[in-house]
Amino acid sequence: MKTRIAVTGGKGGTGKSTVAVNLAVILALERNLVLADLDVECPNDHVLFKAELANKKPIETMLPFISYGKCTKCGVCARVCDTGAIIVTREGLPFVLPRLCSGCRACYYACPYDAIVEGRRIIGYTYATPISTGSSKFTLVTGMLREGEEHTPPAVIAAKRRAEEEPGDMLLIDTSAGTGSSVAIALEGSKLAIVVTEPTPLGLHDLSLILELLDMLGIEAWVVVNRTGIGSEDKIAEEAGRHNAEIAGRIPYSRLIVESYVSGRPIVEYRPQSPEASVFRSLASRLLEVIA
Ligand code: SF4
Ligand code: SF4
């Protein structure tokens, strides 16, 4: 298994992907890196590199089919399905709603009359895109759910597995926002998590939730405060301290970073001598020390 470092953040829009792509560019100079974008509902790391996703593979899950010739209308399948994907008609016939099905197989195992057979359906795709920027070269693995699909965990698992299969010795994981099961799955096995937050009341609230999750998972946390200067950082520092998480970096609110988005080049490539880029360089060099 590769050494796993996660970049996460309870709140969306804090700049998590900015941190992940800039770290990836620097770390790839020293390590054989794979970057995994596991924000499967809205992956955007490739956008920050202006890269076309490549090497597409489908993500399949199990979809139950009812063999109505065998079905006795006992209703067991609908009762064990905890996503509400099986409805029962007035006549007692079970009917599967594919979009609500997580592919857990509970109905398949529970049916006493072997009236359920295993089908497959595609819920999304994984990609393995070669990234070459400046002197950095690495693979970006991206998980992407199909539009309208609701069950993120199978897509996160598939993309994480594909990232592990790519050649390399280090895996940098960009999780989705929040603290749900998909984030926990993405974080699992990480040596350290970089939590990106911002000095706002909502940033503080969500920081507290993600730090609690990391405590539960037994993963060391470093906090990076993005957009410093837009609010007080005292409470952020207090909350980080409560969870024994250090403040490992502060990124100023910056037009240069916005310009780097537009250029499709991470700031460490776009303006390597800027103070913003130096924050990422020192964070990366500390990370390399920790995982040496
Ligand atoms: S559990 Fe099997 S037999 Fe019972 S309603 Fe469902 S499919 Fe039909
Ligand atoms: S596989 Fe799981 S989620 Fe899908 S219908 Fe069966 S019990 Fe429900």
mmCIF file of C-alpha atoms and ligand atoms in Angstrom:
data_model
loop_
_atom_site.group_PDB
_atom_site.id
_atom_site.type_symbol
_atom_site.label_atom_id
_atom_site.label_comp_id
_atom_site.label_asym_id
_atom_site.label_seq_id
_atom_site.Cartn_x
_atom_site.Cartn_y
_atom_site.Cartn_z
ATOM 1 C CA MET A 1 0.000 0.000 0.000
ATOM 2 C CA LYS A 2 1.195 3.508 -0.806
ATOM 3 C CA THR A 3 1.772 6.120 1.908
ATOM 4 C CA ARG A 4 -1.530 7.955 2.009
ATOM 5 C CA ILE A 5 -1.940 11.639 2.783
ATOM 6 C CA ALA A 6 -5.415 13.172 2.598
ATOM 7 C CA VAL A 7 -6.511 16.708 1.915
ATOM 8 C CA THR A 8 -9.945 17.310 3.347
ATOM 9 C CA GLY A 9 -12.176 19.991 4.825
ATOM 10 C CA GLY A 10 -15.588 19.868 6.450
ATOM 11 C CA LYS A 11 -16.861 22.810 4.444
ATOM 12 C CA GLY A 12 -17.090 22.987 0.659
ATOM 13 C CA GLY A 13 -15.354 25.803 -1.197
ATOM 14 C CA THR A 14 -12.509 26.274 1.280
ATOM 15 C CA GLY A 15 -9.798 25.660 -1.321
ATOM 16 C CA LYS A 16 -9.179 21.985 -0.644
ATOM 17 C CA SER A 17 -8.509 21.197 -4.301
ATOM 18 C CA THR A 18 -6.145 24.170 -4.600
ATOM 19 C CA VAL A 19 -4.108 22.759 -1.738
ATOM 20 C CA ALA A 20 -4.205 19.232 -3.190
ATOM 21 C CA VAL A 21 -3.048 20.168 -6.713
ATOM 22 C CA ASN A 22 -0.285 22.487 -5.536
ATOM 23 C CA LEU A 23 1.026 19.906 -3.091
ATOM 24 C CA ALA A 24 0.856 17.253 -5.811
ATOM 25 C CA VAL A 25 3.025 19.307 -8.166
ATOM 26 C CA ILE A 26 5.732 19.754 -5.517
ATOM 27 C CA LEU A 27 5.571 16.273 -4.008
ATOM 28 C CA ALA A 28 5.809 14.655 -7.445
ATOM 29 C CA LEU A 29 9.283 16.155 -7.816
ATOM 30 C CA GLU A 30 10.443 13.968 -4.928
ATOM 31 C CA ARG A 31 8.111 10.991 -4.865
ATOM 32 C CA ASN A 32 6.410 8.656 -7.287
ATOM 33 C CA LEU A 33 3.019 10.208 -6.671
ATOM 34 C CA VAL A 34 -0.581 9.416 -7.525
ATOM 35 C CA LEU A 35 -3.181 12.122 -6.888
ATOM 36 C CA ALA A 36 -6.707 10.786 -6.327
ATOM 37 C CA ASP A 37 -9.674 13.112 -6.723
ATOM 38 C CA LEU A 38 -12.350 11.322 -4.687
ATOM 39 C CA ASP A 39 -14.881 14.152 -4.718
ATOM 40 C CA VAL A 40 -16.937 11.922 -6.992
ATOM 41 C CA GLU A 41 -19.995 14.182 -7.228
ATOM 42 C CA CYS A 42 -17.973 17.137 -8.418
ATOM 43 C CA PRO A 43 -14.331 16.286 -9.167
ATOM 44 C CA ASN A 44 -12.383 19.343 -10.265
ATOM 45 C CA ASP A 45 -8.654 18.696 -9.850
ATOM 46 C CA HIS A 46 -8.353 18.065 -13.608
ATOM 47 C CA VAL A 47 -9.963 21.449 -14.257
ATOM 48 C CA LEU A 48 -7.256 23.159 -12.210
ATOM 49 C CA PHE A 49 -4.685 21.494 -14.501
ATOM 50 C CA LYS A 50 -6.790 22.172 -17.633
ATOM 51 C CA ALA A 51 -6.427 18.443 -18.324
ATOM 52 C CA GLU A 52 -8.727 16.245 -20.396
ATOM 53 C CA LEU A 53 -9.709 13.166 -18.393
ATOM 54 C CA ALA A 54 -8.262 9.988 -19.925
ATOM 55 C CA ASN A 55 -8.312 6.191 -19.636
ATOM 56 C CA LYS A 56 -11.967 5.870 -18.694
ATOM 57 C CA LYS A 57 -13.264 2.748 -16.943
ATOM 58 C CA PRO A 58 -16.838 2.105 -15.792
ATOM 59 C CA ILE A 59 -17.779 1.721 -12.129
ATOM 60 C CA GLU A 60 -20.331 -1.052 -11.864
ATOM 61 C CA THR A 61 -22.545 -2.057 -8.961
ATOM 62 C CA MET A 62 -24.944 -4.923 -8.495
ATOM 63 C CA LEU A 63 -28.520 -4.285 -9.559
ATOM 64 C CA PRO A 64 -31.136 -6.851 -8.483
ATOM 65 C CA PHE A 65 -33.598 -8.222 -10.996
ATOM 66 C CA ILE A 66 -36.765 -9.906 -9.768
ATOM 67 C CA SER A 67 -37.641 -13.220 -11.319
ATOM 68 C CA TYR A 68 -41.410 -12.811 -11.141
ATOM 69 C CA GLY A 69 -41.964 -16.469 -12.012
ATOM 70 C CA LYS A 70 -40.404 -17.418 -8.666
ATOM 71 C CA CYS A 71 -41.550 -14.462 -6.567
ATOM 72 C CA THR A 72 -44.180 -15.300 -3.930
ATOM 73 C CA LYS A 73 -44.793 -11.638 -3.008
ATOM 74 C CA CYS A 74 -43.553 -12.259 0.532
ATOM 75 C CA GLY A 75 -42.181 -8.682 0.753
ATOM 76 C CA VAL A 76 -38.953 -9.638 2.560
ATOM 77 C CA CYS A 77 -36.759 -7.871 -0.030
ATOM 78 C CA ALA A 78 -38.522 -4.532 0.453
ATOM 79 C CA ARG A 79 -38.245 -4.826 4.222
ATOM 80 C CA VAL A 80 -34.476 -5.427 4.214
ATOM 81 C CA CYS A 81 -33.706 -2.697 1.699
ATOM 82 C CA ASP A 82 -32.623 0.305 3.762
ATOM 83 C CA THR A 83 -32.459 2.728 0.850
ATOM 84 C CA GLY A 84 -36.100 2.348 -0.160
ATOM 85 C CA ALA A 85 -35.063 1.038 -3.565
ATOM 86 C CA ILE A 86 -37.705 -1.703 -3.564
ATOM 87 C CA ILE A 87 -41.318 -0.648 -3.594
ATOM 88 C CA VAL A 88 -44.209 -3.081 -3.425
ATOM 89 C CA THR A 89 -47.203 -2.590 -5.693
ATOM 90 C CA ARG A 90 -50.773 -2.835 -4.464
ATOM 91 C CA GLU A 91 -50.787 -6.404 -5.791
ATOM 92 C CA GLY A 92 -47.730 -7.221 -3.618
ATOM 93 C CA LEU A 93 -45.171 -7.366 -6.429
ATOM 94 C CA PRO A 94 -41.714 -5.923 -5.605
ATOM 95 C CA PHE A 95 -40.296 -3.376 -8.004
ATOM 96 C CA VAL A 96 -36.683 -2.087 -7.995
ATOM 97 C CA LEU A 97 -35.877 1.627 -8.392
ATOM 98 C CA PRO A 98 -32.309 1.493 -9.788
ATOM 99 C CA ARG A 99 -31.321 5.064 -8.841
ATOM 100 C CA LEU A 100 -31.993 4.359 -5.160
ATOM 101 C CA CYS A 101 -30.182 1.013 -5.142
ATOM 102 C CA SER A 102 -26.737 0.988 -3.521
ATOM 103 C CA GLY A 103 -25.955 -2.527 -4.767
ATOM 104 C CA CYS A 104 -25.600 -3.849 -1.207
ATOM 105 C CA ARG A 105 -27.100 -7.285 -2.114
ATOM 106 C CA ALA A 106 -29.172 -7.492 1.094
ATOM 107 C CA CYS A 107 -32.314 -8.328 -0.899
ATOM 108 C CA TYR A 108 -30.448 -10.957 -2.912
ATOM 109 C CA TYR A 109 -29.341 -12.798 0.231
ATOM 110 C CA ALA A 110 -32.632 -12.284 2.076
ATOM 111 C CA CYS A 111 -35.020 -13.568 -0.612
ATOM 112 C CA PRO A 112 -36.193 -16.975 0.681
ATOM 113 C CA TYR A 113 -37.228 -18.164 -2.807
ATOM 114 C CA ASP A 114 -34.147 -17.338 -4.918
ATOM 115 C CA ALA A 115 -36.305 -14.976 -6.899
ATOM 116 C CA ILE A 116 -33.628 -12.295 -7.179
ATOM 117 C CA VAL A 117 -30.829 -12.488 -9.708
ATOM 118 C CA GLU A 118 -27.741 -10.306 -9.901
ATOM 119 C CA GLY A 119 -27.556 -7.760 -12.682
ATOM 120 C CA ARG A 120 -25.050 -4.931 -13.170
ATOM 121 C CA ARG A 121 -25.334 -1.258 -13.824
ATOM 122 C CA ILE A 122 -22.857 1.540 -14.414
ATOM 123 C CA ILE A 123 -23.010 4.279 -11.775
ATOM 124 C CA GLY A 124 -19.969 6.272 -12.866
ATOM 125 C CA TYR A 125 -16.419 6.138 -14.173
ATOM 126 C CA THR A 126 -12.837 6.273 -13.018
ATOM 127 C CA TYR A 127 -10.082 7.923 -15.041
ATOM 128 C CA ALA A 128 -6.297 7.772 -14.854
ATOM 129 C CA THR A 129 -4.958 10.948 -16.459
ATOM 130 C CA PRO A 130 -1.236 11.575 -16.946
ATOM 131 C CA ILE A 131 -0.371 15.069 -15.680
ATOM 132 C CA SER A 132 2.767 16.818 -16.789
ATOM 133 C CA THR A 133 3.328 20.327 -15.524
ATOM 134 C CA GLY A 134 6.762 21.957 -15.366
ATOM 135 C CA SER A 135 9.139 19.217 -14.181
ATOM 136 C CA SER A 136 6.368 17.320 -12.346
ATOM 137 C CA LYS A 137 4.838 14.184 -13.766
ATOM 138 C CA PHE A 138 2.228 12.055 -12.032
ATOM 139 C CA THR A 139 -1.084 10.290 -12.531
ATOM 140 C CA LEU A 140 -4.351 11.886 -11.514
ATOM 141 C CA VAL A 141 -7.025 9.284 -10.730
ATOM 142 C CA THR A 142 -10.523 10.722 -10.782
ATOM 143 C CA GLY A 143 -13.796 9.171 -9.646
ATOM 144 C CA MET A 144 -16.947 10.566 -11.204
ATOM 145 C CA LEU A 145 -20.554 9.589 -10.517
ATOM 146 C CA ARG A 146 -23.026 9.639 -13.398
ATOM 147 C CA GLU A 147 -25.496 12.473 -13.219
ATOM 148 C CA GLY A 148 -28.481 11.632 -11.031
ATOM 149 C CA GLU A 149 -26.706 8.837 -9.147
ATOM 150 C CA GLU A 150 -26.928 9.167 -5.397
ATOM 151 C CA HIS A 151 -24.684 6.549 -3.867
ATOM 152 C CA THR A 152 -21.184 7.935 -3.615
ATOM 153 C CA PRO A 153 -19.434 5.214 -1.526
ATOM 154 C CA PRO A 154 -19.099 2.624 -4.337
ATOM 155 C CA ALA A 155 -17.589 5.286 -6.622
ATOM 156 C CA VAL A 156 -15.152 6.437 -3.935
ATOM 157 C CA ILE A 157 -14.105 2.855 -3.267
ATOM 158 C CA ALA A 158 -13.595 2.149 -6.981
ATOM 159 C CA ALA A 159 -11.526 5.291 -7.564
ATOM 160 C CA LYS A 160 -9.416 4.707 -4.461
ATOM 161 C CA ARG A 161 -8.763 1.130 -5.546
ATOM 162 C CA ARG A 162 -7.733 2.274 -9.001
ATOM 163 C CA ALA A 163 -5.396 4.879 -7.481
ATOM 164 C CA GLU A 164 -3.774 2.175 -5.365
ATOM 165 C CA GLU A 165 -3.284 0.044 -8.495
ATOM 166 C CA GLU A 166 -1.406 2.805 -10.324
ATOM 167 C CA PRO A 167 2.388 2.608 -9.991
ATOM 168 C CA GLY A 168 3.740 4.835 -7.220
ATOM 169 C CA ASP A 169 4.747 4.989 -3.595
ATOM 170 C CA MET A 170 2.618 7.883 -2.389
ATOM 171 C CA LEU A 171 -1.089 8.578 -2.662
ATOM 172 C CA LEU A 172 -2.396 12.101 -2.164
ATOM 173 C CA ILE A 173 -6.160 11.975 -1.682
ATOM 174 C CA ASP A 174 -8.471 14.914 -2.295
ATOM 175 C CA THR A 175 -11.715 14.039 -0.469
ATOM 176 C CA SER A 176 -15.128 15.589 -0.912
ATOM 177 C CA ALA A 177 -16.372 18.137 1.612
ATOM 178 C CA GLY A 178 -18.369 17.081 4.651
ATOM 179 C CA THR A 179 -18.045 14.285 7.152
ATOM 180 C CA GLY A 180 -20.227 11.584 5.600
ATOM 181 C CA SER A 181 -19.402 7.991 4.827
ATOM 182 C CA SER A 182 -17.738 8.865 1.509
ATOM 183 C CA VAL A 183 -15.293 11.147 3.282
ATOM 184 C CA ALA A 184 -14.568 8.503 5.926
ATOM 185 C CA ILE A 185 -13.925 5.924 3.180
ATOM 186 C CA ALA A 186 -11.597 8.334 1.375
ATOM 187 C CA LEU A 187 -9.692 9.107 4.596
ATOM 188 C CA GLU A 188 -9.364 5.517 5.775
ATOM 189 C CA GLY A 189 -5.733 4.360 5.944
ATOM 190 C CA SER A 190 -4.259 7.881 5.763
ATOM 191 C CA LYS A 191 -1.120 8.613 7.714
ATOM 192 C CA LEU A 192 -2.075 12.255 8.015
ATOM 193 C CA ALA A 193 -4.896 14.545 6.916
ATOM 194 C CA ILE A 194 -4.525 18.183 5.946
ATOM 195 C CA VAL A 195 -7.739 19.957 6.878
ATOM 196 C CA VAL A 196 -8.372 23.086 4.858
ATOM 197 C CA THR A 197 -10.607 25.658 6.493
ATOM 198 C CA GLU A 198 -11.309 29.371 6.413
ATOM 199 C CA PRO A 199 -11.735 31.886 9.221
ATOM 200 C CA THR A 200 -15.532 32.190 9.099
ATOM 201 C CA PRO A 201 -18.209 30.903 11.528
ATOM 202 C CA LEU A 202 -19.227 28.176 9.060
ATOM 203 C CA GLY A 203 -15.578 27.250 8.477
ATOM 204 C CA LEU A 204 -15.130 26.890 12.240
ATOM 205 C CA HIS A 205 -18.265 24.788 12.638
ATOM 206 C CA ASP A 206 -17.287 22.357 9.897
ATOM 207 C CA LEU A 207 -13.666 22.259 11.067
ATOM 208 C CA SER A 208 -14.887 20.988 14.408
ATOM 209 C CA LEU A 209 -16.871 18.183 12.730
ATOM 210 C CA ILE A 210 -14.044 16.987 10.489
ATOM 211 C CA LEU A 211 -11.525 17.073 13.346
ATOM 212 C CA GLU A 212 -13.891 14.927 15.391
ATOM 213 C CA LEU A 213 -14.127 12.440 12.537
ATOM 214 C CA LEU A 214 -10.336 12.333 12.235
ATOM 215 C CA ASP A 215 -10.057 11.741 15.987
ATOM 216 C CA MET A 216 -12.440 8.802 15.640
ATOM 217 C CA LEU A 217 -10.423 7.388 12.744
ATOM 218 C CA GLY A 218 -7.154 7.895 14.651
ATOM 219 C CA ILE A 219 -5.662 10.061 11.875
ATOM 220 C CA GLU A 220 -3.290 12.912 12.728
ATOM 221 C CA ALA A 221 -4.550 16.277 11.471
ATOM 222 C CA TRP A 222 -2.817 19.429 10.294
ATOM 223 C CA VAL A 223 -4.945 22.501 9.729
ATOM 224 C CA VAL A 224 -4.361 24.888 6.833
ATOM 225 C CA VAL A 225 -6.204 28.201 7.061
ATOM 226 C CA ASN A 226 -7.125 29.539 3.659
ATOM 227 C CA ARG A 227 -8.109 33.125 2.878
ATOM 228 C CA THR A 228 -6.476 34.484 6.010
ATOM 229 C CA GLY A 229 -7.459 38.042 6.727
ATOM 230 C CA ILE A 230 -11.196 37.608 6.052
ATOM 231 C CA GLY A 231 -11.919 36.895 9.733
ATOM 232 C CA SER A 232 -10.431 36.161 13.142
ATOM 233 C CA GLU A 233 -8.363 32.994 13.443
ATOM 234 C CA ASP A 234 -8.439 32.796 17.251
ATOM 235 C CA LYS A 235 -11.302 30.313 17.397
ATOM 236 C CA ILE A 236 -9.779 28.219 14.585
ATOM 237 C CA ALA A 237 -6.551 27.944 16.580
ATOM 238 C CA GLU A 238 -8.522 27.103 19.737
ATOM 239 C CA GLU A 239 -10.510 24.365 17.974
ATOM 240 C CA ALA A 240 -7.382 22.911 16.364
ATOM 241 C CA GLY A 241 -5.690 22.888 19.788
ATOM 242 C CA ARG A 242 -8.634 21.049 21.332
ATOM 243 C CA HIS A 243 -7.945 18.217 18.854
ATOM 244 C CA ASN A 244 -4.139 18.381 19.109
ATOM 245 C CA ALA A 245 -3.997 19.523 15.500
ATOM 246 C CA GLU A 246 -1.378 22.076 14.602
ATOM 247 C CA ILE A 247 -1.892 25.021 12.257
ATOM 248 C CA ALA A 248 0.495 23.948 9.522
ATOM 249 C CA GLY A 249 -0.068 26.712 6.990
ATOM 250 C CA ARG A 250 -1.847 29.993 6.280
ATOM 251 C CA ILE A 251 -2.763 30.989 2.752
ATOM 252 C CA PRO A 252 -3.600 34.656 2.247
ATOM 253 C CA TYR A 253 -6.675 35.741 0.337
ATOM 254 C CA SER A 254 -5.097 36.276 -3.050
ATOM 255 C CA ARG A 255 -5.868 37.436 -6.572
ATOM 256 C CA LEU A 256 -2.831 35.507 -7.790
ATOM 257 C CA ILE A 257 -4.468 32.221 -6.857
ATOM 258 C CA VAL A 258 -7.578 33.204 -8.811
ATOM 259 C CA GLU A 259 -5.364 34.081 -11.782
ATOM 260 C CA SER A 260 -3.639 30.719 -11.508
ATOM 261 C CA TYR A 261 -7.069 28.976 -11.751
ATOM 262 C CA VAL A 262 -7.796 30.883 -14.933
ATOM 263 C CA SER A 263 -4.392 30.006 -16.387
ATOM 264 C CA GLY A 264 -4.886 26.293 -15.607
ATOM 265 C CA ARG A 265 -1.542 26.229 -13.788
ATOM 266 C CA PRO A 266 -1.257 25.727 -10.036
ATOM 267 C CA ILE A 267 0.252 28.744 -8.269
ATOM 268 C CA VAL A 268 3.517 26.881 -7.563
ATOM 269 C CA GLU A 269 3.983 26.769 -11.349
ATOM 270 C CA TYR A 270 2.241 30.007 -12.247
ATOM 271 C CA ARG A 271 4.132 32.238 -9.740
ATOM 272 C CA PRO A 272 6.726 30.007 -8.075
ATOM 273 C CA GLN A 273 8.364 32.924 -6.222
ATOM 274 C CA SER A 274 5.134 34.286 -4.719
ATOM 275 C CA PRO A 275 4.427 34.132 -0.953
ATOM 276 C CA GLU A 276 1.382 31.967 -1.780
ATOM 277 C CA ALA A 277 3.583 29.375 -3.535
ATOM 278 C CA SER A 278 6.046 29.363 -0.649
ATOM 279 C CA VAL A 279 3.246 28.264 1.736
ATOM 280 C CA PHE A 280 2.738 25.134 -0.375
ATOM 281 C CA ARG A 281 6.476 24.485 -0.690
ATOM 282 C CA SER A 282 7.048 24.593 3.058
ATOM 283 C CA LEU A 283 3.980 22.424 3.683
ATOM 284 C CA ALA A 284 5.240 19.865 1.146
ATOM 285 C CA SER A 285 8.731 19.801 2.613
ATOM 286 C CA ARG A 286 7.319 19.180 6.105
ATOM 287 C CA LEU A 287 5.148 16.409 4.713
ATOM 288 C CA LEU A 288 8.168 14.774 3.089
ATOM 289 C CA GLU A 289 9.946 14.835 6.465
ATOM 290 C CA VAL A 290 6.977 13.203 8.197
ATOM 291 C CA ILE A 291 6.654 10.381 5.665
ATOM 292 C CA ALA A 292 10.399 9.852 5.125
HETATM 293 S S1 SF4 B 1 -38.100 -11.572 -1.169
HETATM 294 FE FE1 SF4 B 1 -38.097 -12.742 -3.082
HETATM 295 S S2 SF4 B 1 -40.030 -13.800 -3.099
HETATM 296 FE FE2 SF4 B 1 -40.202 -12.251 -1.514
HETATM 297 S S3 SF4 B 1 -41.145 -10.491 -2.581
HETATM 298 FE FE3 SF4 B 1 -38.947 -10.234 -2.731
HETATM 299 S S4 SF4 B 1 -38.359 -11.192 -4.679
HETATM 300 FE FE4 SF4 B 1 -40.418 -11.916 -4.162
HETATM 301 S S1 SF4 B 2 -29.162 -4.350 -3.547
HETATM 302 FE FE1 SF4 B 2 -29.456 -3.347 -1.531
HETATM 303 S S2 SF4 B 2 -30.052 -1.265 -2.040
HETATM 304 FE FE2 SF4 B 2 -30.322 -2.450 -3.924
HETATM 305 S S3 SF4 B 2 -32.433 -3.059 -3.878
HETATM 306 FE FE3 SF4 B 2 -31.275 -4.728 -2.913
HETATM 307 S S4 SF4 B 2 -31.328 -4.260 -0.705
HETATM 308 FE FE4 SF4 B 2 -31.947 -2.406 -1.797
#
